[in-house]
Each structure stands twice: as C-alpha cells, then as structure tokens.
C-alpha cells in the first residue's frame, strides 16, 4: 500500500482508486519534483502530499509590488534632488565643487603638506564651505603636529585653523605661545586681534591694535620672509587698527596717523 500523491488516500497499484491519479512516478503538485512512493511530504519543497494549500509561487506578479516600490523611491529621490537644486539656485548657494584628485601628500615634506592643506582650508572658508573646512582642517592640524620645526608663521596659521574649527581654547594656547616665544612679532598681535574679534572682546582688541601699531615699523624693517609673504594682510590689519584707535578716547599712539 502507498499514499496517493494527489489526494493522500491509501492506494495500491499504478493509479489511486479514489481520485485516479498515478501513484508510481508521481510529481509534487507544487514544485514538480519526483515523489517517492509512500511520502507524506515533498523532499524538495516540503509541500504536504494531497494538501490543497500551496506556498505562494515566486511569479512575476508577486515581484511587481517590489519593483513598483523601488521605482517610486528612485522617483522620489529624483524629485528631492531637483527641488534641492532649485532651492540652491533661488538662494544663490553654489553647488559643492566636485573634489579634485587628492594631492600626493606622501611625496611632500612635512611643511609642504601643512601649507597645502592650510591653503585648501582657507579657500573653503572664503566660499563658506564648512564641511570642507572641517574635513581638511583636521588633516592640516595633524600635519602641523608632524612638522620638524615650528616657526611663528606656522603657529599663526594653526591659530586660524583652530578658530575656523571652533576650537577657541586650542587657538588661545597657540596665541599665548606666539606671544611668549616671539615677543614683539607682528603675528602675535595679529593672533591676539583675531582671538579678540572671535570673542567680541573690545578691550583685548584695542590692546592688540595698540601693540601692533607701536611695533609695525620696527618689525617690518627686519624684512622677515613671513612679513613679505603676508604684506597685504599686515597692511590691512594696520589700517583697521589705526581707524579703530582714532575713534577711541586715547587716540592713536604719538606720531601715528590713520592711513
């Protein structure tokens, strides 16, 4: 005796007496695999022999909701992208620049790496690209920490990097180092002025201005390389300092006049 693979009745011979289905070389009604005589379940898919319930077939129809859902998400992303692009244009916000191939920092000296990364941060600052400032600013500070020698110029650049990364405490420590190690250097007054502006400290800013104006001619006569490289910046700070001091009760230092 064997079980009919179609209706599950006891059957003998080649055909089931109850439903007439072949008993010998039967196949699973769900997956089509060959059934062994006497089996109650299909060894391939687990379908019960003679059961009327079938697992849902993986047909094209069952995939349609999935495909439709995926297409809907893609369409939504396209709409959002276009809306964001229109919003940027309406607000006159430039699209982020495509990133150029990164420079081969490994072939540079430590100072070249630091200077290259610092310049990248400053360009991003001018464009208001804070994401790039955050990314390359940390890299620039890491390069600063690997310098063989640290001069006043590098320290001043590190001050600006820390300020743009909102690290006021780190910037202040560097300013103190510049003032302590390079007494009278114009970059020391510059850094103090930057910190004062950042903190909206008018008294500290006035002190930085007065020290700067008082030392400007003496320091510039030294013809230091960093003074030559940053002459435009130094002259601008001098103009700002004299204009601000001219409006203060104490006025400009003796012999000085606004430019």
PDB file of C-alpha atoms in Angstrom:
ATOM      1  CA  UNK A   1       0.000   0.000   0.000  1.00  0.00           C
ATOM      2  CA  UNK A   2       1.094   3.578  -0.654  1.00  0.00           C
ATOM      3  CA  UNK A   3      -0.353   7.061  -0.260  1.00  0.00           C
ATOM      4  CA  UNK A   4      -1.788   8.770  -3.309  1.00  0.00           C
ATOM      5  CA  UNK A   5       0.441  11.774  -4.026  1.00  0.00           C
ATOM      6  CA  UNK A   6      -2.606  13.698  -5.179  1.00  0.00           C
ATOM      7  CA  UNK A   7      -5.361  13.102  -2.587  1.00  0.00           C
ATOM      8  CA  UNK A   8      -3.492  11.275   0.185  1.00  0.00           C
ATOM      9  CA  UNK A   9      -5.705   8.169   0.152  1.00  0.00           C
ATOM     10  CA  UNK A  10      -4.311   4.665   0.614  1.00  0.00           C
ATOM     11  CA  UNK A  11      -3.621   3.342  -2.848  1.00  0.00           C
ATOM     12  CA  UNK A  12      -2.284   0.186  -4.446  1.00  0.00           C
ATOM     13  CA  UNK A  13      -1.060  -0.380  -7.979  1.00  0.00           C
ATOM     14  CA  UNK A  14      -0.239   2.294 -10.509  1.00  0.00           C
ATOM     15  CA  UNK A  15      -3.335   4.501 -10.013  1.00  0.00           C
ATOM     16  CA  UNK A  16      -5.306   5.738  -6.999  1.00  0.00           C
ATOM     17  CA  UNK A  17      -8.756   4.125  -6.668  1.00  0.00           C
ATOM     18  CA  UNK A  18     -10.144   7.305  -5.062  1.00  0.00           C
ATOM     19  CA  UNK A  19      -9.034  10.018  -7.488  1.00  0.00           C
ATOM     20  CA  UNK A  20      -7.408   8.124 -10.370  1.00  0.00           C
ATOM     21  CA  UNK A  21      -4.059   9.925 -10.016  1.00  0.00           C
ATOM     22  CA  UNK A  22      -0.920   7.943 -10.915  1.00  0.00           C
ATOM     23  CA  UNK A  23       0.762   6.517  -7.838  1.00  0.00           C
ATOM     24  CA  UNK A  24       4.087   5.293  -9.224  1.00  0.00           C
ATOM     25  CA  UNK A  25       6.021   8.095 -10.899  1.00  0.00           C
ATOM     26  CA  UNK A  26       4.177  10.963  -9.238  1.00  0.00           C
ATOM     27  CA  UNK A  27       5.450  14.524  -9.020  1.00  0.00           C
ATOM     28  CA  UNK A  28       4.901  17.250  -6.434  1.00  0.00           C
ATOM     29  CA  UNK A  29       1.962  19.425  -7.414  1.00  0.00           C
ATOM     30  CA  UNK A  30       3.771  22.480  -6.005  1.00  0.00           C
ATOM     31  CA  UNK A  31       7.352  22.325  -7.277  1.00  0.00           C
ATOM     32  CA  UNK A  32       7.195  19.410  -9.776  1.00  0.00           C
ATOM     33  CA  UNK A  33       9.893  17.303  -8.071  1.00  0.00           C
ATOM     34  CA  UNK A  34       9.593  13.487  -8.254  1.00  0.00           C
ATOM     35  CA  UNK A  35       7.869  11.956  -5.205  1.00  0.00           C
ATOM     36  CA  UNK A  36       8.952   8.742  -3.539  1.00  0.00           C
ATOM     37  CA  UNK A  37       6.161   6.175  -3.018  1.00  0.00           C
ATOM     38  CA  UNK A  38       4.679   6.448   0.485  1.00  0.00           C
ATOM     39  CA  UNK A  39       5.987  10.004   1.044  1.00  0.00           C
ATOM     40  CA  UNK A  40       3.747  12.318   3.040  1.00  0.00           C
ATOM     41  CA  UNK A  41       5.780  15.435   2.181  1.00  0.00           C
ATOM     42  CA  UNK A  42       7.800  16.549  -0.819  1.00  0.00           C
ATOM     43  CA  UNK A  43      11.519  16.232  -0.094  1.00  0.00           C
ATOM     44  CA  UNK A  44      12.241  19.267  -2.283  1.00  0.00           C
ATOM     45  CA  UNK A  45       9.798  21.956  -1.095  1.00  0.00           C
ATOM     46  CA  UNK A  46       8.098  20.429   1.956  1.00  0.00           C
ATOM     47  CA  UNK A  47       4.582  20.533   0.451  1.00  0.00           C
ATOM     48  CA  UNK A  48       2.227  18.008   2.043  1.00  0.00           C
ATOM     49  CA  UNK A  49       1.162  15.228  -0.313  1.00  0.00           C
ATOM     50  CA  UNK A  50      -2.509  15.624  -1.095  1.00  0.00           C
ATOM     51  CA  UNK A  51      -2.675  19.019   0.633  1.00  0.00           C
ATOM     52  CA  UNK A  52      -4.670  21.674  -1.127  1.00  0.00           C
ATOM     53  CA  UNK A  53      -2.556  24.506   0.332  1.00  0.00           C
ATOM     54  CA  UNK A  54       0.425  25.668  -1.698  1.00  0.00           C
ATOM     55  CA  UNK A  55       3.213  28.055  -0.826  1.00  0.00           C
ATOM     56  CA  UNK A  56       2.980  31.301  -2.756  1.00  0.00           C
ATOM     57  CA  UNK A  57       4.779  30.939  -6.061  1.00  0.00           C
ATOM     58  CA  UNK A  58       7.542  33.396  -6.922  1.00  0.00           C
ATOM     59  CA  UNK A  59       5.879  34.669 -10.031  1.00  0.00           C
ATOM     60  CA  UNK A  60       6.368  37.899 -11.879  1.00  0.00           C
ATOM     61  CA  UNK A  61       3.127  39.134 -10.355  1.00  0.00           C
ATOM     62  CA  UNK A  62       4.498  38.887  -6.799  1.00  0.00           C
ATOM     63  CA  UNK A  63       7.555  40.902  -7.830  1.00  0.00           C
ATOM     64  CA  UNK A  64       5.531  43.751  -9.257  1.00  0.00           C
ATOM     65  CA  UNK A  65       4.864  45.488  -5.890  1.00  0.00           C
ATOM     66  CA  UNK A  66       8.578  45.287  -5.032  1.00  0.00           C
ATOM     67  CA  UNK A  67       9.608  46.693  -8.403  1.00  0.00           C
ATOM     68  CA  UNK A  68       6.947  49.381  -8.199  1.00  0.00           C
ATOM     69  CA  UNK A  69       8.104  50.330  -4.706  1.00  0.00           C
ATOM     70  CA  UNK A  70      11.715  50.591  -5.828  1.00  0.00           C
ATOM     71  CA  UNK A  71      10.793  52.758  -8.785  1.00  0.00           C
ATOM     72  CA  UNK A  72       8.754  55.008  -6.500  1.00  0.00           C
ATOM     73  CA  UNK A  73      11.766  55.550  -4.202  1.00  0.00           C
ATOM     74  CA  UNK A  74      14.015  56.363  -7.159  1.00  0.00           C
ATOM     75  CA  UNK A  75      11.436  58.811  -8.470  1.00  0.00           C
ATOM     76  CA  UNK A  76      11.175  60.455  -5.043  1.00  0.00           C
ATOM     77  CA  UNK A  77      14.946  60.881  -4.845  1.00  0.00           C
ATOM     78  CA  UNK A  78      14.985  62.494  -8.265  1.00  0.00           C
ATOM     79  CA  UNK A  79      12.247  64.923  -7.203  1.00  0.00           C
ATOM     80  CA  UNK A  80      14.077  65.781  -3.982  1.00  0.00           C
ATOM     81  CA  UNK A  81      17.353  66.323  -5.830  1.00  0.00           C
ATOM     82  CA  UNK A  82      15.722  68.618  -8.360  1.00  0.00           C
ATOM     83  CA  UNK A  83      13.908  70.516  -5.595  1.00  0.00           C
ATOM     84  CA  UNK A  84      17.174  70.942  -3.686  1.00  0.00           C
ATOM     85  CA  UNK A  85      18.915  72.172  -6.832  1.00  0.00           C
ATOM     86  CA  UNK A  86      16.172  74.727  -7.463  1.00  0.00           C
ATOM     87  CA  UNK A  87      16.334  75.834  -3.827  1.00  0.00           C
ATOM     88  CA  UNK A  88      20.103  76.312  -4.086  1.00  0.00           C
ATOM     89  CA  UNK A  89      19.697  78.394  -7.209  1.00  0.00           C
ATOM     90  CA  UNK A  90      16.949  80.504  -5.636  1.00  0.00           C
ATOM     91  CA  UNK A  91      19.105  81.130  -2.566  1.00  0.00           C
ATOM     92  CA  UNK A  92      22.203  81.734  -4.724  1.00  0.00           C
ATOM     93  CA  UNK A  93      24.020  78.952  -2.871  1.00  0.00           C
ATOM     94  CA  UNK A  94      26.656  77.377  -5.125  1.00  0.00           C
ATOM     95  CA  UNK A  95      26.677  73.652  -5.612  1.00  0.00           C
ATOM     96  CA  UNK A  96      29.604  71.894  -3.898  1.00  0.00           C
ATOM     97  CA  UNK A  97      32.599  71.663  -6.185  1.00  0.00           C
ATOM     98  CA  UNK A  98      33.487  68.192  -7.410  1.00  0.00           C
ATOM     99  CA  UNK A  99      36.516  67.043  -5.490  1.00  0.00           C
ATOM    100  CA  UNK A 100      39.703  67.049  -7.470  1.00  0.00           C
ATOM    101  CA  UNK A 101      42.136  64.189  -7.242  1.00  0.00           C
ATOM    102  CA  UNK A 102      43.846  64.445  -3.839  1.00  0.00           C
ATOM    103  CA  UNK A 103      47.460  65.582  -3.950  1.00  0.00           C
ATOM    104  CA  UNK A 104      50.190  63.062  -3.292  1.00  0.00           C
ATOM    105  CA  UNK A 105      50.896  64.184   0.273  1.00  0.00           C
ATOM    106  CA  UNK A 106      53.294  61.313   0.766  1.00  0.00           C
ATOM    107  CA  UNK A 107      55.785  62.854  -1.657  1.00  0.00           C
ATOM    108  CA  UNK A 108      55.817  66.216   0.152  1.00  0.00           C
ATOM    109  CA  UNK A 109      57.874  67.450   3.050  1.00  0.00           C
ATOM    110  CA  UNK A 110      56.001  67.930   6.347  1.00  0.00           C
ATOM    111  CA  UNK A 111      55.882  71.697   5.801  1.00  0.00           C
ATOM    112  CA  UNK A 112      54.656  71.332   2.228  1.00  0.00           C
ATOM    113  CA  UNK A 113      51.849  69.062   3.447  1.00  0.00           C
ATOM    114  CA  UNK A 114      50.834  71.546   6.121  1.00  0.00           C
ATOM    115  CA  UNK A 115      50.922  74.532   3.755  1.00  0.00           C
ATOM    116  CA  UNK A 116      48.958  72.673   1.064  1.00  0.00           C
ATOM    117  CA  UNK A 117      46.226  71.632   3.471  1.00  0.00           C
ATOM    118  CA  UNK A 118      46.095  75.077   5.090  1.00  0.00           C
ATOM    119  CA  UNK A 119      45.558  76.698   1.681  1.00  0.00           C
ATOM    120  CA  UNK A 120      42.757  74.201   0.961  1.00  0.00           C
ATOM    121  CA  UNK A 121      41.000  75.169   4.189  1.00  0.00           C
ATOM    122  CA  UNK A 122      41.343  78.891   3.531  1.00  0.00           C
ATOM    123  CA  UNK A 123      39.834  78.544   0.044  1.00  0.00           C
ATOM    124  CA  UNK A 124      36.910  76.616   1.503  1.00  0.00           C
ATOM    125  CA  UNK A 125      36.469  79.290   4.182  1.00  0.00           C
ATOM    126  CA  UNK A 126      36.167  82.008   1.548  1.00  0.00           C
ATOM    127  CA  UNK A 127      33.372  80.023  -0.120  1.00  0.00           C
ATOM    128  CA  UNK A 128      31.553  79.244   3.120  1.00  0.00           C
ATOM    129  CA  UNK A 129      32.125  75.509   2.658  1.00  0.00           C
ATOM    130  CA  UNK A 130      32.239  74.447   6.309  1.00  0.00           C
ATOM    131  CA  UNK A 131      32.125  70.722   5.502  1.00  0.00           C
ATOM    132  CA  UNK A 132      35.422  71.011   3.634  1.00  0.00           C
ATOM    133  CA  UNK A 133      36.848  73.210   6.396  1.00  0.00           C
ATOM    134  CA  UNK A 134      36.011  70.551   8.989  1.00  0.00           C
ATOM    135  CA  UNK A 135      37.459  67.738   6.902  1.00  0.00           C
ATOM    136  CA  UNK A 136      40.707  69.322   5.746  1.00  0.00           C
ATOM    137  CA  UNK A 137      41.154  71.436   8.881  1.00  0.00           C
ATOM    138  CA  UNK A 138      41.702  68.338  10.995  1.00  0.00           C
ATOM    139  CA  UNK A 139      44.105  66.974   8.396  1.00  0.00           C
ATOM    140  CA  UNK A 140      46.019  70.260   8.382  1.00  0.00           C
ATOM    141  CA  UNK A 141      46.347  70.248  12.176  1.00  0.00           C
ATOM    142  CA  UNK A 142      47.579  66.658  12.037  1.00  0.00           C
ATOM    143  CA  UNK A 143      50.202  67.773   9.501  1.00  0.00           C
ATOM    144  CA  UNK A 144      51.104  70.687  11.810  1.00  0.00           C
ATOM    145  CA  UNK A 145      51.785  68.198  14.601  1.00  0.00           C
ATOM    146  CA  UNK A 146      54.264  66.379  12.351  1.00  0.00           C
ATOM    147  CA  UNK A 147      56.376  69.432  11.478  1.00  0.00           C
ATOM    148  CA  UNK A 148      60.103  69.054  12.048  1.00  0.00           C
ATOM    149  CA  UNK A 149      60.347  72.708  13.090  1.00  0.00           C
ATOM    150  CA  UNK A 150      57.552  75.073  14.077  1.00  0.00           C
ATOM    151  CA  UNK A 151      58.015  78.778  13.390  1.00  0.00           C
ATOM    152  CA  UNK A 152      55.784  81.755  14.128  1.00  0.00           C
ATOM    153  CA  UNK A 153      54.243  81.653  10.664  1.00  0.00           C
ATOM    154  CA  UNK A 154      53.122  78.035  11.116  1.00  0.00           C
ATOM    155  CA  UNK A 155      51.778  78.776  14.603  1.00  0.00           C
ATOM    156  CA  UNK A 156      49.751  81.691  13.285  1.00  0.00           C
ATOM    157  CA  UNK A 157      48.255  79.504  10.554  1.00  0.00           C
ATOM    158  CA  UNK A 158      47.403  76.892  13.177  1.00  0.00           C
ATOM    159  CA  UNK A 159      45.603  79.589  15.180  1.00  0.00           C
ATOM    160  CA  UNK A 160      43.407  80.377  12.175  1.00  0.00           C
ATOM    161  CA  UNK A 161      42.728  76.684  11.592  1.00  0.00           C
ATOM    162  CA  UNK A 162      41.598  76.173  15.177  1.00  0.00           C
ATOM    163  CA  UNK A 163      39.374  79.247  15.055  1.00  0.00           C
ATOM    164  CA  UNK A 164      37.690  78.040  11.872  1.00  0.00           C
ATOM    165  CA  UNK A 165      37.154  74.678  13.598  1.00  0.00           C
ATOM    166  CA  UNK A 166      35.579  76.487  16.592  1.00  0.00           C
ATOM    167  CA  UNK A 167      38.404  75.408  18.894  1.00  0.00           C
ATOM    168  CA  UNK A 168      38.836  78.676  20.799  1.00  0.00           C
ATOM    169  CA  UNK A 169      40.789  77.089  23.667  1.00  0.00           C
ATOM    170  CA  UNK A 170      43.310  75.490  21.307  1.00  0.00           C
ATOM    171  CA  UNK A 171      43.676  78.761  19.420  1.00  0.00           C
ATOM    172  CA  UNK A 172      44.248  80.720  22.625  1.00  0.00           C
ATOM    173  CA  UNK A 173      47.046  78.369  23.707  1.00  0.00           C
ATOM    174  CA  UNK A 174      48.780  78.878  20.370  1.00  0.00           C
ATOM    175  CA  UNK A 175      48.380  82.662  20.637  1.00  0.00           C
ATOM    176  CA  UNK A 176      49.998  82.565  24.090  1.00  0.00           C
ATOM    177  CA  UNK A 177      52.865  80.525  22.640  1.00  0.00           C
ATOM    178  CA  UNK A 178      53.440  83.055  19.834  1.00  0.00           C
ATOM    179  CA  UNK A 179      53.497  85.968  22.269  1.00  0.00           C
ATOM    180  CA  UNK A 180      55.834  84.116  24.626  1.00  0.00           C
ATOM    181  CA  UNK A 181      58.299  82.756  22.061  1.00  0.00           C
ATOM    182  CA  UNK A 182      58.286  85.640  19.552  1.00  0.00           C
ATOM    183  CA  UNK A 183      57.946  88.755  21.666  1.00  0.00           C
ATOM    184  CA  UNK A 184      57.044  91.749  19.511  1.00  0.00           C
ATOM    185  CA  UNK A 185      56.383  89.708  16.359  1.00  0.00           C
ATOM    186  CA  UNK A 186      53.523  91.208  14.375  1.00  0.00           C
ATOM    187  CA  UNK A 187      51.850  87.825  14.077  1.00  0.00           C
ATOM    188  CA  UNK A 188      51.495  87.775  17.860  1.00  0.00           C
ATOM    189  CA  UNK A 189      49.379  90.945  17.759  1.00  0.00           C
ATOM    190  CA  UNK A 190      47.540  89.634  14.729  1.00  0.00           C
ATOM    191  CA  UNK A 191      46.667  86.434  16.562  1.00  0.00           C
ATOM    192  CA  UNK A 192      45.584  88.356  19.659  1.00  0.00           C
ATOM    193  CA  UNK A 193      43.392  90.552  17.479  1.00  0.00           C
ATOM    194  CA  UNK A 194      41.827  87.511  15.802  1.00  0.00           C
ATOM    195  CA  UNK A 195      41.029  85.975  19.190  1.00  0.00           C
ATOM    196  CA  UNK A 196      39.600  89.247  20.474  1.00  0.00           C
ATOM    197  CA  UNK A 197      37.363  89.597  17.431  1.00  0.00           C
ATOM    198  CA  UNK A 198      36.262  85.988  17.796  1.00  0.00           C
ATOM    199  CA  UNK A 199      35.303  86.557  21.431  1.00  0.00           C
ATOM    200  CA  UNK A 200      33.917  90.077  20.811  1.00  0.00           C
ATOM    201  CA  UNK A 201      36.375  91.360  23.433  1.00  0.00           C
ATOM    202  CA  UNK A 202      36.744  95.066  22.584  1.00  0.00           C
ATOM    203  CA  UNK A 203      39.323  95.737  25.318  1.00  0.00           C
ATOM    204  CA  UNK A 204      41.594  92.916  24.157  1.00  0.00           C
ATOM    205  CA  UNK A 205      41.181  94.015  20.548  1.00  0.00           C
ATOM    206  CA  UNK A 206      42.208  97.580  21.398  1.00  0.00           C
ATOM    207  CA  UNK A 207      45.275  96.292  23.242  1.00  0.00           C
ATOM    208  CA  UNK A 208      46.237  94.183  20.228  1.00  0.00           C
ATOM    209  CA  UNK A 209      45.757  97.173  17.925  1.00  0.00           C
ATOM    210  CA  UNK A 210      47.934  99.438  20.061  1.00  0.00           C
ATOM    211  CA  UNK A 211      50.729  96.892  20.329  1.00  0.00           C
ATOM    212  CA  UNK A 212      50.580  96.236  16.601  1.00  0.00           C
ATOM    213  CA  UNK A 213      50.713  99.910  15.593  1.00  0.00           C
ATOM    214  CA  UNK A 214      53.559 100.528  18.000  1.00  0.00           C
ATOM    215  CA  UNK A 215      55.683  97.682  16.629  1.00  0.00           C
ATOM    216  CA  UNK A 216      54.774  97.802  12.949  1.00  0.00           C
ATOM    217  CA  UNK A 217      57.647  99.897  11.567  1.00  0.00           C
ATOM    218  CA  UNK A 218      60.317  98.270  13.738  1.00  0.00           C
ATOM    219  CA  UNK A 219      59.219  94.754  12.835  1.00  0.00           C
ATOM    220  CA  UNK A 220      58.769  95.438   9.142  1.00  0.00           C
ATOM    221  CA  UNK A 221      62.336  96.742   8.978  1.00  0.00           C
ATOM    222  CA  UNK A 222      63.537  93.205   9.791  1.00  0.00           C
ATOM    223  CA  UNK A 223      62.388  92.035   6.345  1.00  0.00           C
ATOM    224  CA  UNK A 224      61.286  88.640   7.601  1.00  0.00           C
ATOM    225  CA  UNK A 225      60.077  86.209   4.960  1.00  0.00           C
ATOM    226  CA  UNK A 226      56.660  85.843   6.591  1.00  0.00           C
ATOM    227  CA  UNK A 227      56.209  89.618   6.576  1.00  0.00           C
ATOM    228  CA  UNK A 228      56.935  89.742   2.863  1.00  0.00           C
ATOM    229  CA  UNK A 229      54.581  86.842   2.141  1.00  0.00           C
ATOM    230  CA  UNK A 230      51.734  88.400   4.140  1.00  0.00           C
ATOM    231  CA  UNK A 231      52.325  92.082   3.417  1.00  0.00           C
ATOM    232  CA  UNK A 232      48.770  92.678   2.206  1.00  0.00           C
ATOM    233  CA  UNK A 233      47.297  91.155   5.339  1.00  0.00           C
ATOM    234  CA  UNK A 234      49.648  93.117   7.585  1.00  0.00           C
ATOM    235  CA  UNK A 235      48.790  96.404   5.872  1.00  0.00           C
ATOM    236  CA  UNK A 236      45.065  95.710   6.164  1.00  0.00           C
ATOM    237  CA  UNK A 237      45.346  94.987   9.874  1.00  0.00           C
ATOM    238  CA  UNK A 238      47.330  98.222  10.287  1.00  0.00           C
ATOM    239  CA  UNK A 239      44.590 100.173   8.521  1.00  0.00           C
ATOM    240  CA  UNK A 240      41.915  98.580  10.711  1.00  0.00           C
ATOM    241  CA  UNK A 241      43.947  99.241  13.846  1.00  0.00           C
ATOM    242  CA  UNK A 242      44.548 102.924  13.118  1.00  0.00           C
ATOM    243  CA  UNK A 243      40.947 103.510  12.117  1.00  0.00           C
ATOM    244  CA  UNK A 244      39.691 101.886  15.328  1.00  0.00           C
ATOM    245  CA  UNK A 245      42.174 103.643  17.594  1.00  0.00           C
ATOM    246  CA  UNK A 246      41.388 107.022  16.063  1.00  0.00           C
ATOM    247  CA  UNK A 247      37.860 106.629  17.400  1.00  0.00           C
ATOM    248  CA  UNK A 248      38.975 105.679  20.918  1.00  0.00           C
ATOM    249  CA  UNK A 249      39.377 108.202  23.757  1.00  0.00           C
ATOM    250  CA  UNK A 250      43.143 107.683  23.918  1.00  0.00           C
ATOM    251  CA  UNK A 251      43.525 108.081  20.177  1.00  0.00           C
ATOM    252  CA  UNK A 252      46.491 106.825  18.183  1.00  0.00           C
ATOM    253  CA  UNK A 253      49.983 106.453  19.609  1.00  0.00           C
ATOM    254  CA  UNK A 254      52.075 109.632  19.310  1.00  0.00           C
ATOM    255  CA  UNK A 255      53.324 110.291  15.793  1.00  0.00           C
ATOM    256  CA  UNK A 256      50.825 107.937  14.145  1.00  0.00           C
ATOM    257  CA  UNK A 257      48.115 108.976  11.740  1.00  0.00           C
ATOM    258  CA  UNK A 258      45.413 106.934  10.053  1.00  0.00           C
ATOM    259  CA  UNK A 259      46.280 105.670   6.572  1.00  0.00           C
TER     260      UNK A 259
END
